[in-house]
CSV table of C-alpha atoms in Angstrom, one decimal:
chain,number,residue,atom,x,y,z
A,119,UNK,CA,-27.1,-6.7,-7.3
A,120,UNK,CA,-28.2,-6.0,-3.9
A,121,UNK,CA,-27.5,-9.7,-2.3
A,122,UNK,CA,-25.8,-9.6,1.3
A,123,UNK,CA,-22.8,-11.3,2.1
A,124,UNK,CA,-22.9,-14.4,3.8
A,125,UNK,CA,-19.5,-13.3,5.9
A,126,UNK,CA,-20.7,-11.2,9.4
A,127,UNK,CA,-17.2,-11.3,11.1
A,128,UNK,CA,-13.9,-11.3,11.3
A,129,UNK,CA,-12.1,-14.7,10.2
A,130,UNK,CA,-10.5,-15.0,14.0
A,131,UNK,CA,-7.2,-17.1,14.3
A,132,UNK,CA,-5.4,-18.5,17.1
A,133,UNK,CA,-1.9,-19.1,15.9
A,134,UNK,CA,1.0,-17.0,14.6
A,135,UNK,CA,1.0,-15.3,11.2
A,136,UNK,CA,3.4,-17.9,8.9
A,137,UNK,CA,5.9,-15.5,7.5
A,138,UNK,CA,8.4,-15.6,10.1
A,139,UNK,CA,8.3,-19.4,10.5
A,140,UNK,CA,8.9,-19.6,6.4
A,141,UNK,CA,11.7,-16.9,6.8
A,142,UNK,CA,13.6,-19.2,8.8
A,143,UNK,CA,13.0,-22.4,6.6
A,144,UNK,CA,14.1,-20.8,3.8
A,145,UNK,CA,17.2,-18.8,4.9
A,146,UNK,CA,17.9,-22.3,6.5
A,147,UNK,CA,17.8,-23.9,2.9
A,148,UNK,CA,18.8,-20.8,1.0
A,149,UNK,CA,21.2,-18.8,2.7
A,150,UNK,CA,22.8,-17.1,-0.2
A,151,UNK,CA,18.8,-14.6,0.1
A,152,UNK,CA,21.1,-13.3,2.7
A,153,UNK,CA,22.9,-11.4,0.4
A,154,UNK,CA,19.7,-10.2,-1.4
A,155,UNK,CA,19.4,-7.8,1.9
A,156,UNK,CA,21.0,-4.5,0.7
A,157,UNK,CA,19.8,-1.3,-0.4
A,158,UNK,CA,18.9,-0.6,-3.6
A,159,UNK,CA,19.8,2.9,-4.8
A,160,UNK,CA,18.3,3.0,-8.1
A,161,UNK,CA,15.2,3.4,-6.0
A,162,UNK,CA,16.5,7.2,-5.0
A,163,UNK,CA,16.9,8.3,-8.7
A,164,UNK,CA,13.7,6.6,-9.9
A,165,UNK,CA,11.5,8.5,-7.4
A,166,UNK,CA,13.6,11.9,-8.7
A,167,UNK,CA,13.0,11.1,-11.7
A,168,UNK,CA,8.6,10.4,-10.7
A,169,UNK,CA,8.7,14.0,-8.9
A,170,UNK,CA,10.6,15.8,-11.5
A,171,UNK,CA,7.9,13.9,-13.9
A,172,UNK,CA,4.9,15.0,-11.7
A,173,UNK,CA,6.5,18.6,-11.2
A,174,UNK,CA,6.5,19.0,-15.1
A,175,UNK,CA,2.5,17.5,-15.5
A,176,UNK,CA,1.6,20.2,-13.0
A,177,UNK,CA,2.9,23.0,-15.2
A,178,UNK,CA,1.6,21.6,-18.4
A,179,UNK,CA,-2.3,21.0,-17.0
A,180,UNK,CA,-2.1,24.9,-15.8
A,181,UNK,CA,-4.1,26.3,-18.6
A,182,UNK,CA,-5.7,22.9,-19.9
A,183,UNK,CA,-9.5,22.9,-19.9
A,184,UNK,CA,-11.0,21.5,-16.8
A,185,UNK,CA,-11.9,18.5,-19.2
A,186,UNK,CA,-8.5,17.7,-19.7
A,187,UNK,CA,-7.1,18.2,-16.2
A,188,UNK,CA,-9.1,15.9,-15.0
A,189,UNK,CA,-8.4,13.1,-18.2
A,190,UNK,CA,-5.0,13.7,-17.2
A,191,UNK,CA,-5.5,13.9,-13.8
A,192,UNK,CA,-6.8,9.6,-14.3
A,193,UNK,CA,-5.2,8.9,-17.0
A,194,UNK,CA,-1.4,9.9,-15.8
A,195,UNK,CA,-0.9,11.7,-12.4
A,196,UNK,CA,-2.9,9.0,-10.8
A,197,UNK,CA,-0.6,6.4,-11.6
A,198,UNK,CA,2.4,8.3,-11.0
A,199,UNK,CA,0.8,9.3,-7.4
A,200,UNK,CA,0.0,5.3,-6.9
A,201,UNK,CA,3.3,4.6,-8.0
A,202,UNK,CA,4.4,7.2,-5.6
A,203,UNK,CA,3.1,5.6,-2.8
A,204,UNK,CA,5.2,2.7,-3.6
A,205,UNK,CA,8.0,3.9,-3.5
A,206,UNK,CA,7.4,5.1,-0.2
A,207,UNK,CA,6.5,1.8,1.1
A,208,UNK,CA,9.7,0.7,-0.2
A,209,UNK,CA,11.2,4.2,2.0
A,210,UNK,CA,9.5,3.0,4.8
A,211,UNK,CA,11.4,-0.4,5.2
A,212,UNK,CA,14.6,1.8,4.5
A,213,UNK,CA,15.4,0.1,0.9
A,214,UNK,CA,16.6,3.4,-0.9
A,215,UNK,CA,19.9,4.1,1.9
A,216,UNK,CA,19.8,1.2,4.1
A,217,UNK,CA,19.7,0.9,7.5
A,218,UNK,CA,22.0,2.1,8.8
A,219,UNK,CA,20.8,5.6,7.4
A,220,UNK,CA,17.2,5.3,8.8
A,221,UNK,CA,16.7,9.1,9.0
A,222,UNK,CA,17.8,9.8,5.5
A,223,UNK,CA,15.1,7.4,4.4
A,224,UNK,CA,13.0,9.7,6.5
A,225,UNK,CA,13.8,13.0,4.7
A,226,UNK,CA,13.8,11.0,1.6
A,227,UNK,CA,10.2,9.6,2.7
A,228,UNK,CA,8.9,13.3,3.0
A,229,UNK,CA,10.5,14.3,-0.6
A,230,UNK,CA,8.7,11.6,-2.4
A,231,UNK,CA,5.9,13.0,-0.4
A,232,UNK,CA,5.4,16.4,-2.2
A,233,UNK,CA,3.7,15.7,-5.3
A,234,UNK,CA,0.7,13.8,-3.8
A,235,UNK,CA,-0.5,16.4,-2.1
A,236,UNK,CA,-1.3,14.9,1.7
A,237,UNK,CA,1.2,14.9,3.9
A,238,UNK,CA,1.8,10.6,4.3
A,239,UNK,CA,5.1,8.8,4.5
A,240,UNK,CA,6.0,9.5,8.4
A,241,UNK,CA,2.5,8.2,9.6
A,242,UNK,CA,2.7,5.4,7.1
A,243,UNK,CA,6.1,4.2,8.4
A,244,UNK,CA,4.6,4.0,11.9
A,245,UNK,CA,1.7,2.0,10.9
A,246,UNK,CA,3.4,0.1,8.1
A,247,UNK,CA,5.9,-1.7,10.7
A,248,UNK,CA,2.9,-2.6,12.7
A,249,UNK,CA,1.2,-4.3,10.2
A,250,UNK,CA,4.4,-6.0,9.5
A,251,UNK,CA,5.0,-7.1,13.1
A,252,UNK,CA,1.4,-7.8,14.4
A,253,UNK,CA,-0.2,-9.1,10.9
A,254,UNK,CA,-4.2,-9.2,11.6
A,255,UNK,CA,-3.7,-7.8,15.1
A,256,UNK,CA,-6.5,-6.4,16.6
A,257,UNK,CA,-6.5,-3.2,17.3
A,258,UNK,CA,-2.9,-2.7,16.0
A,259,UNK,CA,-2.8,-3.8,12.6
A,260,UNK,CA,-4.7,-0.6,10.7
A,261,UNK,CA,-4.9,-2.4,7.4
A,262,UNK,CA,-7.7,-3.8,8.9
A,263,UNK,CA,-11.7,-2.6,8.2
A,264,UNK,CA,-12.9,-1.3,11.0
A,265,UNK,CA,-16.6,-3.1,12.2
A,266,UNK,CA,-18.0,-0.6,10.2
A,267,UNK,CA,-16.6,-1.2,7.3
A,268,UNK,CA,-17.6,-5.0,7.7
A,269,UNK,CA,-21.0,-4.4,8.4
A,270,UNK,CA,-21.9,-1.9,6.0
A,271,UNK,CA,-20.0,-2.4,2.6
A,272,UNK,CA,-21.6,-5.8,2.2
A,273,UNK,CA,-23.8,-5.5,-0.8
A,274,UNK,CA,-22.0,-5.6,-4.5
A,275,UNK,CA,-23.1,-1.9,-4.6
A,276,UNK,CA,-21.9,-0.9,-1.4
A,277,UNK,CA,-18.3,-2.5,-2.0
A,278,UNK,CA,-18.4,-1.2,-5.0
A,279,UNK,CA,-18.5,2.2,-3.4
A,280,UNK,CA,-15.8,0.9,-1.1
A,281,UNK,CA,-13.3,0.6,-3.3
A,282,UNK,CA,-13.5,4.1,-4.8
A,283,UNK,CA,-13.5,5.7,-1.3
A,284,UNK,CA,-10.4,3.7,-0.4
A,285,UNK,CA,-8.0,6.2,0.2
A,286,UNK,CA,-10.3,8.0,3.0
A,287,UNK,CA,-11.0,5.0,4.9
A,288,UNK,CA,-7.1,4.3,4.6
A,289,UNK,CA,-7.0,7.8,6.1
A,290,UNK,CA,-9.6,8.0,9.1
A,291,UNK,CA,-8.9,4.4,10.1
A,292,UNK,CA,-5.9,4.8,12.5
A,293,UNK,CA,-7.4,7.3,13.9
A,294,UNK,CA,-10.8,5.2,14.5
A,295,UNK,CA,-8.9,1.7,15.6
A,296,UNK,CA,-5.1,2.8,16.7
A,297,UNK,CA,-4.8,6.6,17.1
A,298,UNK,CA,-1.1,7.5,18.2
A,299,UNK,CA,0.4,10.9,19.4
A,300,UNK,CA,2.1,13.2,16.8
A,301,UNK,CA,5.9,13.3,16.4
A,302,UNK,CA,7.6,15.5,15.6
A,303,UNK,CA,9.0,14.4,11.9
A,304,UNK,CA,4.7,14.0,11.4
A,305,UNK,CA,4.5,17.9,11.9
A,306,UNK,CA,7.4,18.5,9.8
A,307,UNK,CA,6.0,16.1,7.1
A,308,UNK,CA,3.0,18.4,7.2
A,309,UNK,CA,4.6,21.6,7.1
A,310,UNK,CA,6.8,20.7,4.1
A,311,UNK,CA,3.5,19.3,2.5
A,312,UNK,CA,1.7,22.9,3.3
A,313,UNK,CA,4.7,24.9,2.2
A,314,UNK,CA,4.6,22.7,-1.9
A,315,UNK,CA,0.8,23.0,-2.2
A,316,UNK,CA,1.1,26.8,-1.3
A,317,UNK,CA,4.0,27.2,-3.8
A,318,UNK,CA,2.4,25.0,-6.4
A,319,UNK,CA,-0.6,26.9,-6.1
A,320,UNK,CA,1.0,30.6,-6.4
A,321,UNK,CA,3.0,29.3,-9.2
A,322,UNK,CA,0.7,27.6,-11.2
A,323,UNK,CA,-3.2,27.9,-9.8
A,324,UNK,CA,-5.6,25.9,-8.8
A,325,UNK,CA,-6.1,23.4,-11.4
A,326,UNK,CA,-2.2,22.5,-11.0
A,327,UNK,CA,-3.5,21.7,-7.0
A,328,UNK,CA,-6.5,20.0,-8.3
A,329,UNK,CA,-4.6,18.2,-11.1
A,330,UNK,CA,-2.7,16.9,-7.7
A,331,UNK,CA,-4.7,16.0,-5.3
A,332,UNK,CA,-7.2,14.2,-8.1
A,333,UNK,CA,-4.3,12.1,-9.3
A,334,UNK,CA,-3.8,10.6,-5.5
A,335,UNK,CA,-7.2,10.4,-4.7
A,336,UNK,CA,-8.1,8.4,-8.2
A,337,UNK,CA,-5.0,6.5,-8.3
A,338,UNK,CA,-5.9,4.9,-4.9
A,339,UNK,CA,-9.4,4.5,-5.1
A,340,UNK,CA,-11.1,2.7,-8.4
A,341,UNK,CA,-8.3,2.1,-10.6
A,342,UNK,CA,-6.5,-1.5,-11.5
A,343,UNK,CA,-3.2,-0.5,-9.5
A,344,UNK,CA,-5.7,-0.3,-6.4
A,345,UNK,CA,-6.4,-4.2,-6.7
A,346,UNK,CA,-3.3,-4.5,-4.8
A,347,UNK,CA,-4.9,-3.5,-1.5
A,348,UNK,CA,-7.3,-6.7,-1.9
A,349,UNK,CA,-5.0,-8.8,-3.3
A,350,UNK,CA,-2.5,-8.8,-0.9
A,351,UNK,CA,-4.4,-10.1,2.5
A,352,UNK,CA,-8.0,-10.3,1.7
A,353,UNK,CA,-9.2,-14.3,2.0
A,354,UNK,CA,-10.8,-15.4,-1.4
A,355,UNK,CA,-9.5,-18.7,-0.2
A,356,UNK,CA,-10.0,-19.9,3.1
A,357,UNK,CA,-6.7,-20.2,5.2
A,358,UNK,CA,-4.5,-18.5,3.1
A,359,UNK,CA,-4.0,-15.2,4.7
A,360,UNK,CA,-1.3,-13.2,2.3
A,361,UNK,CA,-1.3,-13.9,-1.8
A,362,UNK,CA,1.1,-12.6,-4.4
A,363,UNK,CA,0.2,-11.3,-7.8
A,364,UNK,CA,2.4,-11.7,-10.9
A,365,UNK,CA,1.6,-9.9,-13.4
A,366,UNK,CA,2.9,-6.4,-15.6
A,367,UNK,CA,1.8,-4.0,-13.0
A,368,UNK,CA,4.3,-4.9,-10.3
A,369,UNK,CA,6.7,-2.8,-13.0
A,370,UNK,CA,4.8,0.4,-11.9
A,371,UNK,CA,4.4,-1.0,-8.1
A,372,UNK,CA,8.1,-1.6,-7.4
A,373,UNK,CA,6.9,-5.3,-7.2
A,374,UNK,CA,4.7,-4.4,-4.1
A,375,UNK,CA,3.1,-7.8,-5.7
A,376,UNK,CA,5.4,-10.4,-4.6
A,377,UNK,CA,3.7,-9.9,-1.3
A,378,UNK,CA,4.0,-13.2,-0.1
A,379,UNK,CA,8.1,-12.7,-0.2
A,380,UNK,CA,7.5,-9.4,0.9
A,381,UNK,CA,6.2,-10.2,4.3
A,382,UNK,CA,8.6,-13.0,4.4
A,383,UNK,CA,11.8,-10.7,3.3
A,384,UNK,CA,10.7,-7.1,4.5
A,385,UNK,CA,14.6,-6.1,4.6
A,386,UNK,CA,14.7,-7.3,1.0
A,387,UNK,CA,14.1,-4.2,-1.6
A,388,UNK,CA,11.8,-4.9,-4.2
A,389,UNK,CA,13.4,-5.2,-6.9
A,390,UNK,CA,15.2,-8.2,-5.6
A,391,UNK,CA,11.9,-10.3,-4.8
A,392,UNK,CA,11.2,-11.9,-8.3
A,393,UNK,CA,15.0,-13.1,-7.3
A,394,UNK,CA,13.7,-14.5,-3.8
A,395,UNK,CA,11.0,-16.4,-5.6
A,396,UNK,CA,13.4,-17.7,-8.3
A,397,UNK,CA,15.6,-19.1,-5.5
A,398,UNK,CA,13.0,-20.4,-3.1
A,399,UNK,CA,10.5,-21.5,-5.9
A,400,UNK,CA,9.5,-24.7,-3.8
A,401,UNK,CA,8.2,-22.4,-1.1
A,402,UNK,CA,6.2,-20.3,-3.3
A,403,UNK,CA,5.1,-21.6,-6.2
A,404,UNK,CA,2.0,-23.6,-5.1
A,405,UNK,CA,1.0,-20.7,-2.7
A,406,UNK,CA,-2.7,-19.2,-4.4
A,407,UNK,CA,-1.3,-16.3,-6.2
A,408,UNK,CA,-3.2,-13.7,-9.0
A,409,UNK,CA,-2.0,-12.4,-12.6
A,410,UNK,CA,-4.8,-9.8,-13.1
A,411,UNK,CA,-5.2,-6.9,-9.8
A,412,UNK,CA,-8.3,-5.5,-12.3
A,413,UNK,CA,-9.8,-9.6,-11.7
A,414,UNK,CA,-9.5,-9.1,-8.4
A,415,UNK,CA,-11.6,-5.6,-7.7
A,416,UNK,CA,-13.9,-7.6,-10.4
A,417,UNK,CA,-14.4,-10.9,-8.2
A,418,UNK,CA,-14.3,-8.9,-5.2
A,419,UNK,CA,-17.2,-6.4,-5.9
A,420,UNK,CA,-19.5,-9.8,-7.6
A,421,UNK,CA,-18.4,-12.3,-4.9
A,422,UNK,CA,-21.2,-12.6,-2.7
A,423,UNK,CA,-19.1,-14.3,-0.2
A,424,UNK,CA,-16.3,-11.9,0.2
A,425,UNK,CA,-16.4,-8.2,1.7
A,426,UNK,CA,-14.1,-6.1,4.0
A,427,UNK,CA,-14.9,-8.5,6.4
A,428,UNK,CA,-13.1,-11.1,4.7
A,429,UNK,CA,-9.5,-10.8,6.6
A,430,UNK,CA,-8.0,-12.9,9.6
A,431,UNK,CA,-7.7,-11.1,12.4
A,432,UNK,CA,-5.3,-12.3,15.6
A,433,UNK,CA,-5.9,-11.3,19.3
A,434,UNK,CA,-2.5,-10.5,20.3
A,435,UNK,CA,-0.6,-11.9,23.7
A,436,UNK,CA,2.1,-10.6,25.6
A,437,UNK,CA,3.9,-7.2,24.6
A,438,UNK,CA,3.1,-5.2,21.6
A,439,UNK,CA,5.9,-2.7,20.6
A,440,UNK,CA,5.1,-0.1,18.2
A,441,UNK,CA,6.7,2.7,16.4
């Protein structure tokens, strides 16, 4: 139970991250994926439809025993809020009205904001083009552990831990390896945040708040939706740096699973990736990929070999642009 990893850095590589290469091979072969780059505006009334949903749970768990609240609180909001988060990684890359409408995205980023509680999508569209851009960079890409993390979660208790305090380190992290000034869309994603807590709160009470704020902190720590953080980028083979997962929960994840296409189409919605894969099967069909996200927090917590420490990581060159 208490064994220590053998893993005490960083895997460090020296070439470029392979998604833009295979984007080019494949639109080279494939061009009709080209056509696959398009909004998708079902994605607008789906995430109505999750707020109205969450707006509705936090009137009904008003006068529900604290018992219940919190049941609920697992069982329901913190899917929803997971889900949530989703959908605003999918706002991020602009899928619900396109590009050339980047600052409705934005508003529409902060509305799918509101029932999780924390203000998030602005700051996550800053950071969330980094990662894309500079995969593994160090020092820019914030989906990386810090040291810390590497050093200390590296016993099956400890990473146990890890993964249910997930959505804190997610938090403090860019502030610990890539702090960046405030804009001015971050302070209004916070004031809109403040001003739906307060008015949840006078509305409803507390346990609507807590009801809230439980469901997002839950959803992303331990529970199976949250194997996606591992799955995506964390090496359980050596040499493979991004892996895709396949299985029923990409229906609740907006397909956040087909990450390998994903990083190779970010333009692409997701609901169009299981087409990408169809299409380009050659390309990603022989790639390590996962069918079970619950397997993975399983093998990851047991695996004596793997830990946060178990990501590339790239020293970038030349000039780093970010949002």
């Amino acid at each position: 139970m208490g064994n220590t990893v053998a893993r005490e850095d960083f895997e460090w590589v020296y070439t470029d991250q392979p998604h833009a290469d295979r984007r080019k091979e494949i639109l080279a072969k494939h061009p009709e994926i080209k056509a696959l780059m398009k909004p998708d505006y079902n994605l607008i009334w789906v995430v109505v439809l999750m707020v109205l949903a969450q707006l509705t749970a936090f009137y009904l768990v008003k006068d529900l025993d604290w018992k219940w609240v919190v049941f609920w609180a697992y069982v329901f909001g913190s899917c929803i809020s997971h889900s949530m988060t989703l959908a605003i990684h999918e706002i991020s890359h602009n899928s619900a009205f396109g590009n050339s409408k980047a600052m409705w995205n934005r508003w529409f980023g902060i509305f799918a904001n509101l029932p999780l509680g924390l203000p998030y999508s602005i700051s996550f569209k800053r950071y969330h083009m980094d990662h894309h851009r500079y995969l593994g960079g160090d020092g820019i890409d914030v989906d990386i552990p810090t040291n810390f993390e590497g050093w200390f979660f590296c016993t099956r208790f400890r990473k146990f831990i890890w993964i249910v305090l997930q959505p804190f380190f997610y938090a403090i992290r860019p502030l610990c390896i890539n702090p960046k000034p405030i804009t001015r869309l971050e302070i209004i994603n916070l004031l809109a945040q403040l001003t739906f807590d307060v008015a949840i709160c006078y509305l409803w009470g507390v346990k609507s708040i807590f009801y809230m704020l439980a469901g997002s902190v839950l959803g992303l720590g331990l529970h199976p939706i949250s194997g996606h953080f591992i799955a995506e980028h964390y090496m359980f083979l050596k040499g493979h740096e991004t892996y895709s997962y396949y299985g029923p929960l990409n229906l609740l994840t907006f397909n956040v699973g087909y990450h390998n296409e994903h990083h190779d189409f970010p333009n692409i919605p997701g609901k169009s990736l299981p087409l990408v894969k169809k299409i380009a099967a050659e390309y990603y069909d022989n790639l390590p990929q996962y069918n079970s996200w619950i397997k993975v927090l399983y093998d990851f917590v047991m695996d004596d070999t793997i830990s946060p420490y178990s990501r590339m990581k790239r020293q970038l060159k030349g000039e780093v642009k970010q949002d």
